[in-house]
mmCIF file of C-alpha atoms in Angstrom:
data_model
loop_
_atom_site.group_PDB
_atom_site.id
_atom_site.type_symbol
_atom_site.label_atom_id
_atom_site.label_comp_id
_atom_site.label_asym_id
_atom_site.label_seq_id
_atom_site.Cartn_x
_atom_site.Cartn_y
_atom_site.Cartn_z
ATOM 1 C CA MET A 233 88.550 -108.264 -175.872
ATOM 2 C CA SER A 234 87.338 -105.108 -175.216
ATOM 3 C CA THR A 235 84.049 -104.081 -175.401
ATOM 4 C CA THR A 236 83.561 -102.001 -178.807
ATOM 5 C CA ALA A 237 84.687 -105.958 -180.064
ATOM 6 C CA SER A 238 82.634 -107.540 -177.648
ATOM 7 C CA GLY A 239 79.293 -105.409 -179.197
ATOM 8 C CA ARG A 240 79.846 -105.624 -182.418
ATOM 9 C CA MET A 241 80.182 -109.268 -182.724
ATOM 10 C CA ARG A 242 76.937 -110.817 -184.203
ATOM 11 C CA ALA A 243 74.072 -111.860 -182.617
ATOM 12 C CA ARG A 244 73.074 -116.205 -182.290
ATOM 13 C CA ASP A 245 68.792 -116.794 -182.171
ATOM 14 C CA LEU A 246 69.172 -117.719 -178.869
ATOM 15 C CA ASP A 247 71.085 -114.500 -177.906
ATOM 16 C CA ARG A 248 68.315 -112.528 -179.377
ATOM 17 C CA SER A 249 65.484 -115.036 -177.251
ATOM 18 C CA THR A 250 67.100 -114.720 -174.373
ATOM 19 C CA VAL A 251 67.174 -110.819 -174.068
ATOM 20 C CA SER A 252 63.092 -111.283 -175.493
ATOM 21 C CA SER A 253 62.804 -113.123 -172.230
ATOM 22 C CA VAL A 254 64.610 -110.345 -169.914
ATOM 23 C CA LEU A 255 61.582 -107.529 -171.386
ATOM 24 C CA ASP A 256 58.902 -109.467 -170.496
ATOM 25 C CA ALA A 257 59.770 -110.598 -168.035
ATOM 26 C CA ALA A 258 60.614 -106.685 -167.147
ATOM 27 C CA TYR A 259 57.246 -105.665 -169.099
ATOM 28 C CA ALA A 260 55.154 -107.855 -165.965
ATOM 29 C CA GLU A 261 57.362 -106.406 -163.285
ATOM 30 C CA GLY A 262 57.194 -102.545 -164.539
ATOM 31 C CA GLN A 263 59.682 -102.126 -165.316
ATOM 32 C CA LEU A 264 57.713 -100.827 -169.124
ATOM 33 C CA GLY A 265 55.787 -99.684 -170.467
ATOM 34 C CA ALA A 266 53.008 -101.355 -173.213
ATOM 35 C CA GLY A 267 54.119 -99.102 -175.465
ATOM 36 C CA GLU A 268 57.988 -98.983 -174.748
ATOM 37 C CA TYR A 269 57.822 -102.929 -174.528
ATOM 38 C CA HIS A 270 56.858 -104.404 -178.202
ATOM 39 C CA ASP A 271 59.335 -101.568 -179.372
ATOM 40 C CA ARG A 272 62.028 -103.653 -177.342
ATOM 41 C CA THR A 273 61.396 -107.138 -178.565
ATOM 42 C CA ALA A 274 60.646 -106.220 -181.830
ATOM 43 C CA ARG A 275 64.059 -104.138 -181.995
ATOM 44 C CA ALA A 276 65.423 -107.440 -180.526
ATOM 45 C CA ALA A 277 63.774 -109.532 -183.116
ATOM 46 C CA SER A 278 65.950 -107.968 -185.864
ATOM 47 C CA ALA A 279 69.016 -107.350 -183.646
ATOM 48 C CA LYS A 280 72.645 -107.936 -185.810
ATOM 49 C CA THR A 281 74.675 -107.322 -182.711
ATOM 50 C CA LEU A 282 75.591 -107.967 -178.834
ATOM 51 C CA GLY A 283 75.315 -104.368 -178.696
ATOM 52 C CA GLU A 284 72.236 -103.826 -180.112
ATOM 53 C CA LEU A 285 70.934 -106.634 -177.823
ATOM 54 C CA ASP A 286 72.945 -104.863 -174.883
ATOM 55 C CA ALA A 287 71.502 -102.301 -175.308
ATOM 56 C CA LEU A 288 68.007 -103.171 -175.201
ATOM 57 C CA VAL A 289 68.068 -104.005 -171.400
ATOM 58 C CA ALA A 290 70.908 -101.587 -169.781
ATOM 59 C CA ASP A 291 68.604 -99.282 -168.127
ATOM 60 C CA LEU A 292 67.144 -102.660 -166.840
ATOM 61 C CA GLN A 293 67.252 -104.372 -163.109
ATOM 62 C CA SER A 294 67.613 -108.065 -163.643
ATOM 63 C CA PRO A 295 64.710 -109.825 -163.037
ATOM 64 C CA THR A 296 63.306 -112.080 -161.104
ATOM 65 C CA ALA A 297 62.290 -114.882 -162.988
ATOM 66 C CA VAL A 298 65.421 -114.377 -165.567
ATOM 67 C CA THR A 299 68.476 -114.496 -162.544
ATOM 68 C CA ASP A 300 66.371 -117.384 -160.958
ATOM 69 C CA LEU A 301 67.083 -118.658 -163.852
ATOM 70 C CA THR A 302 70.216 -118.611 -163.809
ATOM 71 C CA SER A 303 70.678 -119.652 -160.039
ATOM 72 C CA ARG A 304 70.189 -123.281 -162.015
ATOM 73 C CA ARG A 305 72.565 -123.239 -163.941
ATOM 74 C CA ALA A 306 74.487 -126.503 -164.395
ATOM 75 C CA GLY A 307 78.616 -125.975 -164.465
ATOM 76 C CA ALA A 308 79.640 -126.343 -167.901
ATOM 77 C CA SER A 309 83.157 -125.087 -169.988
ATOM 78 C CA ARG A 310 82.784 -121.270 -171.273
ATOM 79 C CA ASP A 311 82.491 -120.784 -174.776
ATOM 80 C CA THR A 312 85.715 -117.956 -174.906
ATOM 81 C CA ARG A 313 83.263 -115.757 -178.013
ATOM 82 C CA THR A 314 80.165 -115.481 -174.774
ATOM 83 C CA THR A 315 83.236 -115.329 -171.943
ATOM 84 C CA SER A 316 85.284 -112.821 -173.376
ATOM 85 C CA TRP A 317 81.994 -110.724 -173.609
ATOM 86 C CA ARG A 318 80.439 -111.315 -170.096
ATOM 87 C CA ASN A 319 84.229 -110.068 -168.625
ATOM 88 C CA ALA A 320 83.919 -106.899 -170.331
ATOM 89 C CA LEU A 321 81.059 -106.254 -169.965
ATOM 90 C CA ILE A 322 81.275 -106.637 -165.361
ATOM 91 C CA GLY A 323 81.563 -103.808 -163.517
ATOM 92 C CA ARG A 324 79.009 -100.641 -166.037
ATOM 93 C CA ARG A 325 77.180 -100.958 -161.887
ATOM 94 C CA SER A 326 78.845 -99.841 -158.689
ATOM 95 C CA SER A 327 78.292 -102.544 -156.386
ATOM 96 C CA SER A 328 76.243 -99.737 -154.193
ATOM 97 C CA GLY A 329 73.166 -100.305 -156.218
ATOM 98 C CA TYR A 330 71.661 -98.937 -159.890
ATOM 99 C CA PRO A 331 72.182 -95.634 -161.309
ATOM 100 C CA GLY A 332 69.613 -93.794 -161.140
ATOM 101 C CA HIS A 333 68.255 -94.305 -164.809
ATOM 102 C CA THR A 334 67.663 -97.650 -164.069
ATOM 103 C CA ARG A 335 64.036 -97.670 -164.448
ATOM 104 C CA ALA A 336 62.368 -98.809 -161.458
ATOM 105 C CA ARG A 337 59.817 -101.987 -160.596
ATOM 106 C CA GLU A 338 56.057 -101.964 -159.018
ATOM 107 C CA ILE A 339 57.733 -102.756 -156.127
ATOM 108 C CA ASP A 340 60.664 -100.578 -156.286
ATOM 109 C CA ARG A 341 57.260 -98.354 -156.406
ATOM 110 C CA ALA A 342 55.604 -99.060 -153.756
ATOM 111 C CA ALA A 343 57.977 -99.528 -150.812
ATOM 112 C CA THR A 344 59.081 -96.040 -151.592
ATOM 113 C CA VAL A 345 55.474 -95.105 -150.874
ATOM 114 C CA ARG A 346 55.261 -97.413 -147.951
ATOM 115 C CA ALA A 347 57.987 -95.266 -146.685
ATOM 116 C CA LEU A 348 56.261 -91.970 -147.660
ATOM 117 C CA ASP A 349 53.605 -93.009 -145.562
ATOM 118 C CA ASP A 350 55.632 -93.491 -142.585
ATOM 119 C CA ALA A 351 57.238 -89.849 -142.577
ATOM 120 C CA ARG A 352 53.527 -89.018 -142.885
ATOM 121 C CA ALA A 353 52.508 -91.036 -139.833
ATOM 122 C CA GLU A 354 56.170 -89.880 -137.803
ATOM 123 C CA GLY A 355 55.378 -86.515 -138.491
ATOM 124 C CA GLN A 356 57.990 -86.131 -141.285
ATOM 125 C CA LEU A 357 55.198 -85.194 -144.549
ATOM 126 C CA THR A 358 51.887 -82.761 -144.066
ATOM 127 C CA ALA A 359 48.280 -84.224 -145.610
ATOM 128 C CA ASP A 360 48.544 -82.650 -148.560
ATOM 129 C CA GLU A 361 52.721 -83.081 -148.992
ATOM 130 C CA HIS A 362 52.236 -87.093 -148.706
ATOM 131 C CA SER A 363 49.101 -87.144 -151.398
ATOM 132 C CA ALA A 364 51.312 -85.356 -153.526
ATOM 133 C CA LEU A 365 53.958 -87.593 -153.422
ATOM 134 C CA THR A 366 52.816 -90.403 -152.928
ATOM 135 C CA GLU A 367 51.243 -89.675 -156.565
ATOM 136 C CA LEU A 368 54.435 -89.419 -158.250
ATOM 137 C CA ALA A 369 55.492 -91.841 -156.728
ATOM 138 C CA ALA A 370 52.945 -93.836 -158.512
ATOM 139 C CA GLU A 371 54.423 -92.641 -161.776
ATOM 140 C CA ALA A 372 57.653 -92.521 -161.234
ATOM 141 C CA ARG A 373 60.066 -94.363 -163.964
ATOM 142 C CA THR A 374 63.323 -94.910 -163.097
ATOM 143 C CA LEU A 375 65.100 -95.452 -158.795
ATOM 144 C CA GLY A 376 66.807 -91.740 -159.129
ATOM 145 C CA ASP A 377 62.516 -90.760 -159.215
ATOM 146 C CA LEU A 378 61.457 -92.777 -156.707
ATOM 147 C CA ALA A 379 64.688 -91.029 -154.877
ATOM 148 C CA GLU A 380 64.644 -87.894 -155.341
ATOM 149 C CA LEU A 381 60.688 -88.240 -152.873
ATOM 150 C CA VAL A 382 62.829 -89.777 -149.100
ATOM 151 C CA ASP A 383 66.113 -88.245 -150.075
ATOM 152 C CA ASP A 384 65.045 -85.668 -146.839
ATOM 153 C CA LEU A 385 63.389 -88.299 -145.450
ATOM 154 C CA GLN A 386 64.649 -89.999 -142.296
ATOM 155 C CA ARG A 387 64.114 -93.731 -142.533
ATOM 156 C CA ARG A 388 63.682 -96.329 -140.054
ATOM 157 C CA ALA A 389 66.601 -98.606 -139.109
ATOM 158 C CA ASP A 390 64.335 -101.415 -140.510
ATOM 159 C CA ALA A 391 63.645 -99.728 -143.542
ATOM 160 C CA PRO A 392 64.342 -102.315 -146.430
ATOM 161 C CA LEU A 393 68.023 -100.979 -148.695
ATOM 162 C CA PRO A 394 67.452 -100.733 -152.400
ATOM 163 C CA PRO A 395 67.271 -102.853 -155.014
ATOM 164 C CA SER A 396 71.118 -103.574 -155.716
ATOM 165 C CA PRO A 397 72.232 -105.137 -159.236
ATOM 166 C CA PRO A 398 73.728 -108.130 -160.371
ATOM 167 C CA ARG A 399 77.274 -107.905 -161.196
ATOM 168 C CA SER A 400 76.925 -107.646 -164.587
ATOM 169 C CA TYR A 401 72.641 -107.608 -166.229
ATOM 170 C CA ARG A 402 74.322 -108.128 -169.542
ATOM 171 C CA SER A 403 76.345 -111.365 -167.574
ATOM 172 C CA THR A 404 72.866 -112.069 -166.016
ATOM 173 C CA VAL A 405 71.916 -111.803 -169.858
ATOM 174 C CA LEU A 406 74.213 -114.724 -170.990
ATOM 175 C CA ASN A 407 74.561 -116.842 -167.701
ATOM 176 C CA ALA A 408 70.900 -117.303 -168.766
ATOM 177 C CA THR A 409 72.080 -118.278 -172.371
ATOM 178 C CA LEU A 410 75.047 -120.921 -170.641
ATOM 179 C CA GLY A 411 72.355 -122.250 -167.578
ATOM 180 C CA VAL A 412 70.389 -123.541 -171.188
ATOM 181 C CA LEU A 413 73.677 -124.673 -172.695
ATOM 182 C CA ALA A 414 75.145 -126.489 -170.001
ATOM 183 C CA VAL A 415 71.934 -128.462 -169.921
ATOM 184 C CA LEU A 416 71.646 -128.838 -173.506
ATOM 185 C CA ALA A 417 75.383 -130.305 -173.469
ATOM 186 C CA ALA A 418 74.693 -132.318 -170.325
ATOM 187 C CA ILE A 419 71.489 -133.939 -172.313
ATOM 188 C CA ALA A 420 73.868 -135.389 -175.158
ATOM 189 C CA GLY A 421 77.087 -136.304 -173.353
ATOM 190 C CA PHE A 422 73.820 -138.979 -171.237
ATOM 191 C CA ALA A 423 72.563 -139.759 -174.189
ATOM 192 C CA VAL A 424 76.169 -140.482 -175.836
ATOM 193 C CA THR A 425 77.917 -142.673 -173.056
ATOM 194 C CA GLY A 426 74.110 -144.924 -172.502
ATOM 195 C CA GLY A 427 74.392 -144.071 -169.109
ATOM 196 C CA GLU A 428 76.294 -145.324 -165.954
ATOM 197 C CA ASP A 429 75.452 -149.149 -167.278
ATOM 198 C CA ARG A 430 77.370 -148.811 -169.884
ATOM 199 C CA PRO A 431 81.156 -149.110 -169.964
ATOM 200 C CA PRO A 432 82.695 -145.365 -171.271
ATOM 201 C CA VAL A 433 83.722 -144.120 -174.455
ATOM 202 C CA ALA A 434 84.540 -141.882 -176.872
ATOM 203 C CA GLN A 435 81.973 -139.443 -177.461
ATOM 204 C CA ALA A 436 81.892 -137.401 -180.136
ATOM 205 C CA SER A 437 81.001 -133.839 -180.299
ATOM 206 C CA VAL A 438 76.943 -133.484 -180.661
ATOM 207 C CA PRO A 439 75.613 -130.156 -182.219
ATOM 208 C CA LEU A 440 73.768 -127.802 -180.591
ATOM 209 C CA ASP A 441 69.816 -127.345 -182.649
ATOM 210 C CA LEU A 442 70.329 -123.847 -181.401
ATOM 211 C CA SER A 443 66.544 -123.653 -183.224
ATOM 212 C CA ALA A 444 64.710 -125.975 -180.150
ATOM 213 C CA VAL A 445 65.474 -123.856 -176.700
ATOM 214 C CA GLU A 446 63.067 -121.945 -176.142
ATOM 215 C CA PRO A 447 62.910 -118.374 -174.564
ATOM 216 C CA LEU A 448 61.882 -118.044 -170.994
ATOM 217 C CA VAL A 449 58.428 -117.132 -170.524
ATOM 218 C CA ILE A 450 56.144 -115.383 -167.702
ATOM 219 C CA ALA A 451 52.272 -117.160 -167.630
ATOM 220 C CA THR A 452 50.145 -113.966 -167.521
ATOM 221 C CA PRO A 453 46.144 -115.258 -167.033
ATOM 222 C CA LYS A 454 43.546 -114.221 -168.533
ATOM 223 C CA LEU A 455 42.089 -111.074 -166.418
ATOM 224 C CA THR A 456 38.716 -111.806 -167.134
ATOM 225 C CA THR A 457 39.715 -116.129 -165.086
ATOM 226 C CA ALA A 458 39.673 -116.265 -160.620
ATOM 227 C CA GLU A 459 43.093 -116.677 -161.447
ATOM 228 C CA GLY A 460 44.118 -113.191 -163.862
ATOM 229 C CA MET A 461 41.941 -110.639 -161.502
ATOM 230 C CA THR A 462 43.647 -111.927 -158.120
ATOM 231 C CA LEU A 463 47.121 -111.104 -160.233
ATOM 232 C CA PHE A 464 46.149 -107.301 -160.458
ATOM 233 C CA ARG A 465 44.924 -107.011 -157.652
ATOM 234 C CA GLU A 466 48.373 -107.763 -155.944
ATOM 235 C CA ARG A 467 49.660 -105.335 -158.697
ATOM 236 C CA TYR A 468 47.092 -102.518 -157.616
ATOM 237 C CA ARG A 469 48.369 -102.472 -154.393
ATOM 238 C CA ALA A 470 52.058 -102.531 -155.048
ATOM 239 C CA LYS A 471 50.874 -99.788 -157.454
ATOM 240 C CA PHE A 472 49.280 -97.475 -155.164
ATOM 241 C CA GLY A 473 49.253 -98.548 -151.552
ATOM 242 C CA ASP A 474 45.580 -99.539 -151.398
ATOM 243 C CA THR A 475 42.945 -101.905 -153.434
ATOM 244 C CA ILE A 476 40.203 -98.684 -153.607
ATOM 245 C CA VAL A 477 38.637 -98.110 -157.489
ATOM 246 C CA ASP A 478 35.654 -96.613 -158.271
ATOM 247 C CA GLU A 479 35.072 -98.673 -161.149
ATOM 248 C CA VAL A 480 37.075 -101.929 -162.920
ATOM 249 C CA TRP A 481 37.386 -103.652 -166.240
ATOM 250 C CA PHE A 482 38.884 -106.717 -166.804
ATOM 251 C CA HIS A 483 39.283 -107.708 -170.954
ATOM 252 C CA GLU A 484 41.156 -110.572 -171.375
ATOM 253 C CA ASP A 485 44.386 -109.036 -172.261
ATOM 254 C CA TYR A 486 44.483 -105.903 -170.588
ATOM 255 C CA ALA A 487 41.537 -103.960 -167.905
ATOM 256 C CA SER A 488 40.526 -99.837 -167.269
ATOM 257 C CA VAL A 489 40.220 -99.040 -164.305
ATOM 258 C CA LYS A 490 39.279 -95.366 -162.487
ATOM 259 C CA ARG A 491 39.892 -94.066 -158.954
ATOM 260 C CA VAL A 492 39.740 -91.555 -157.033
ATOM 261 C CA ALA A 493 42.263 -88.144 -157.476
ATOM 262 C CA PRO A 494 44.050 -87.546 -154.721
ATOM 263 C CA ASP A 495 43.779 -83.890 -154.866
ATOM 264 C CA GLY A 496 40.206 -84.054 -154.680
ATOM 265 C CA ALA A 497 36.866 -85.797 -154.648
ATOM 266 C CA GLN A 498 35.422 -84.972 -158.018
ATOM 267 C CA TRP A 499 37.894 -86.403 -160.313
ATOM 268 C CA ALA A 500 38.973 -89.579 -161.455
ATOM 269 C CA VAL A 501 41.974 -90.858 -162.781
ATOM 270 C CA GLY A 502 42.143 -93.706 -165.223
ATOM 271 C CA TYR A 503 44.354 -95.911 -166.094
ATOM 272 C CA ASP A 504 45.010 -98.911 -168.097
ATOM 273 C CA TYR A 505 46.984 -102.307 -167.475
ATOM 274 C CA ARG A 506 49.314 -104.451 -169.098
ATOM 275 C CA GLY A 507 51.392 -106.071 -167.047
ATOM 276 C CA GLY A 508 52.180 -102.585 -165.838
ATOM 277 C CA PHE A 509 49.620 -99.221 -164.645
ATOM 278 C CA GLN A 510 49.663 -96.201 -167.115
ATOM 279 C CA PRO A 511 47.578 -93.104 -167.526
ATOM 280 C CA ALA A 512 45.105 -94.438 -170.133
ATOM 281 C CA PRO A 513 44.806 -92.727 -173.461
ATOM 282 C CA GLY A 514 43.026 -89.508 -174.063
ATOM 283 C CA PRO A 515 42.431 -86.829 -170.895
ATOM 284 C CA VAL A 516 43.419 -88.573 -168.131
ATOM 285 C CA LEU A 517 40.987 -87.030 -164.981
ATOM 286 C CA SER A 518 37.013 -87.472 -165.455
ATOM 287 C CA THR A 519 35.071 -86.258 -163.363
ATOM 288 C CA ARG A 520 32.594 -87.997 -161.411
ATOM 289 C CA GLU A 521 29.492 -87.551 -158.545
ATOM 290 C CA ARG A 522 31.285 -86.658 -155.090
ATOM 291 C CA ASP A 523 28.343 -88.971 -153.187
ATOM 292 C CA ARG A 524 29.707 -92.719 -155.371
ATOM 293 C CA VAL A 525 30.929 -95.025 -153.713
ATOM 294 C CA PRO A 526 34.004 -96.844 -154.632
ATOM 295 C CA VAL A 527 35.080 -100.575 -154.572
ATOM 296 C CA ASP A 528 37.446 -101.821 -152.616
ATOM 297 C CA LEU A 529 38.545 -104.544 -153.779
ATOM 298 C CA ALA A 530 40.018 -106.869 -150.552
ATOM 299 C CA THR A 531 36.478 -107.623 -150.028
ATOM 300 C CA VAL A 532 35.992 -109.000 -153.544
ATOM 301 C CA ASP A 533 35.427 -112.328 -153.857
ATOM 302 C CA PHE A 534 37.147 -113.445 -157.549
ATOM 303 C CA GLU A 535 37.579 -117.232 -156.931
ATOM 304 C CA ALA A 536 33.318 -116.875 -156.557
ATOM 305 C CA ILE A 537 33.612 -114.606 -159.948
ATOM 306 C CA GLY A 538 35.983 -116.959 -161.872
ATOM 307 C CA LYS A 539 34.348 -119.416 -161.273
ATOM 308 C CA VAL A 540 30.745 -117.353 -162.517
ATOM 309 C CA ALA A 541 32.703 -116.285 -165.374
ATOM 310 C CA ALA A 542 34.017 -120.013 -166.710
ATOM 311 C CA THR A 543 29.653 -120.702 -166.880
ATOM 312 C CA ALA A 544 28.407 -117.668 -168.411
ATOM 313 C CA PRO A 545 28.852 -119.015 -171.542
ATOM 314 C CA VAL A 546 26.096 -121.995 -170.762
ATOM 315 C CA THR A 547 23.999 -119.935 -167.991
ATOM 316 C CA THR A 548 23.711 -116.929 -170.974
ATOM 317 C CA LYS A 549 23.117 -119.607 -173.651
ATOM 318 C CA VAL A 550 25.061 -117.009 -176.199
ATOM 319 C CA PRO A 551 26.520 -120.287 -178.816
ATOM 320 C CA GLN A 552 29.820 -120.631 -179.242
ATOM 321 C CA GLY A 553 29.867 -117.320 -176.675
ATOM 322 C CA VAL A 554 32.816 -116.269 -174.799
ATOM 323 C CA VAL A 555 34.113 -113.842 -172.253
ATOM 324 C CA SER A 556 34.990 -110.204 -173.105
ATOM 325 C CA THR A 557 34.609 -108.586 -169.630
ATOM 326 C CA VAL A 558 34.178 -108.685 -166.362
ATOM 327 C CA SER A 559 33.268 -105.191 -165.218
ATOM 328 C CA ILE A 560 32.978 -104.725 -160.808
ATOM 329 C CA ASP A 561 31.488 -101.350 -159.749
ATOM 330 C CA VAL A 562 28.533 -99.784 -157.594
ATOM 331 C CA PRO A 563 25.183 -98.697 -160.219
ATOM 332 C CA ASP A 564 25.244 -95.374 -160.523
ATOM 333 C CA SER A 565 21.396 -96.269 -160.806
ATOM 334 C CA GLY A 566 21.380 -97.081 -156.886
ATOM 335 C CA SER A 567 19.920 -101.651 -158.558
ATOM 336 C CA PHE A 568 20.920 -104.094 -156.570
ATOM 337 C CA GLY A 569 20.506 -102.079 -153.023
ATOM 338 C CA GLY A 570 23.653 -99.300 -154.086
ATOM 339 C CA ARG A 571 25.799 -102.402 -153.435
ATOM 340 C CA PRO A 572 29.632 -103.370 -155.529
ATOM 341 C CA VAL A 573 28.222 -105.646 -158.020
ATOM 342 C CA ALA A 574 30.360 -107.390 -160.784
ATOM 343 C CA GLU A 575 28.581 -108.203 -164.424
ATOM 344 C CA VAL A 576 29.978 -110.863 -166.684
ATOM 345 C CA ASN A 577 29.522 -109.791 -170.818
ATOM 346 C CA VAL A 578 30.165 -112.924 -173.172
ATOM 347 C CA ARG A 579 29.354 -112.265 -176.677
ATOM 348 C CA ASN A 580 29.775 -114.153 -179.804
ATOM 349 C CA GLU A 581 31.331 -114.236 -183.602
ATOM 350 C CA ARG A 582 27.485 -112.838 -184.413
ATOM 351 C CA SER A 583 27.624 -110.567 -181.970
ATOM 352 C CA GLN A 584 25.146 -112.025 -179.903
ATOM 353 C CA TYR A 585 25.330 -111.157 -176.110
ATOM 354 C CA GLY A 586 24.132 -111.815 -172.804
ATOM 355 C CA ASP A 587 24.999 -110.815 -169.472
ATOM 356 C CA VAL A 588 25.497 -111.867 -165.436
ATOM 357 C CA GLN A 589 24.968 -110.150 -162.993
ATOM 358 C CA VAL A 590 26.701 -110.764 -159.521
ATOM 359 C CA SER A 591 27.494 -110.492 -155.901
ATOM 360 C CA ILE A 592 31.329 -109.415 -155.227
ATOM 361 C CA THR A 593 30.757 -112.832 -152.590
ATOM 362 C CA GLY A 594 29.435 -114.646 -156.216
ATOM 363 C CA GLU A 595 25.706 -114.892 -155.948
ATOM 364 C CA VAL A 596 24.149 -114.957 -159.196
ATOM 365 C CA LEU A 597 21.434 -111.373 -159.142
ATOM 366 C CA LYS A 598 20.132 -110.797 -162.635
ATOM 367 C CA VAL A 599 20.913 -112.874 -166.019
ATOM 368 C CA ARG A 600 20.587 -111.344 -169.359
ATOM 369 C CA GLU A 601 20.131 -114.425 -172.156
ATOM 370 C CA VAL A 602 21.264 -113.934 -175.668
ATOM 371 C CA ARG A 603 19.688 -111.106 -177.517
#
């Protein structure tokens, strides 16, 4: 069957669910921005053909979560329809790596930043060149964009190789689907035979209820918890190569952060985080006081702050209150001795609120009860 014919084949609910799972994982890895992710997910849900689904993932690297699922699949006879589609799509990418238009992950950007750091340390780049290239690496969208930043640099012998694709991204999607079907088939076969203690009996054909197959879900903790804030710090380090912020605001499902602009201490650059980092809406640059003290998130005890946040609704006595935000910065007023402070805000549906101010080591400094 030709690729064109395969692309016209009707998509199943299982195909749509699998592609949605791939998009979830790619978003978590920083390959897609929030807007692109939501747009592609909506298009996957309404896709009619395999070709429409393939177009949604054709420029993505295989997310680790999907690759892991595929590697664990059980052996089973393949549906001839999906086998034809898989075979027709093998070989689009060369064995040497992904094409340049493939979306970059956070770890690809971090690897490029490390290469630039090495080049700066070895004298290949000036300070200004290193600063400019690092900022471009942080904003790069594709592997080609990243490659251009380092293509004239000498690389260390132990430098990581660029990411290599599987035989076909679409075959990964299909194999993940086949893995789920294989497990269901094995369970159905065991139920019919009744286990090894019974003599073999003729097996009836058992129809598969594809609606019962759950899509692959990439768990994302709330950012107002210790787990969520710790995950943010790891991804921030991978994105920017350090953990320095002017201020950061954690909401349940997104975060806002400001960091010093690379071209001058009088400017701050704003970013939004929703699984990946994007420039903040509106003016990206804002003025900052030159003597403003930044915060190193590596020094913050998120475990301790998370415990304070978990009890903050009780501490502030806000009826049916929930933690709305956790912010971290150095107060401009010089209060608390110029130390970094985390503020846990609690609100309820009646617009009552309170907050707890806590040191970055978890010491409660001030409690303002419901008002």
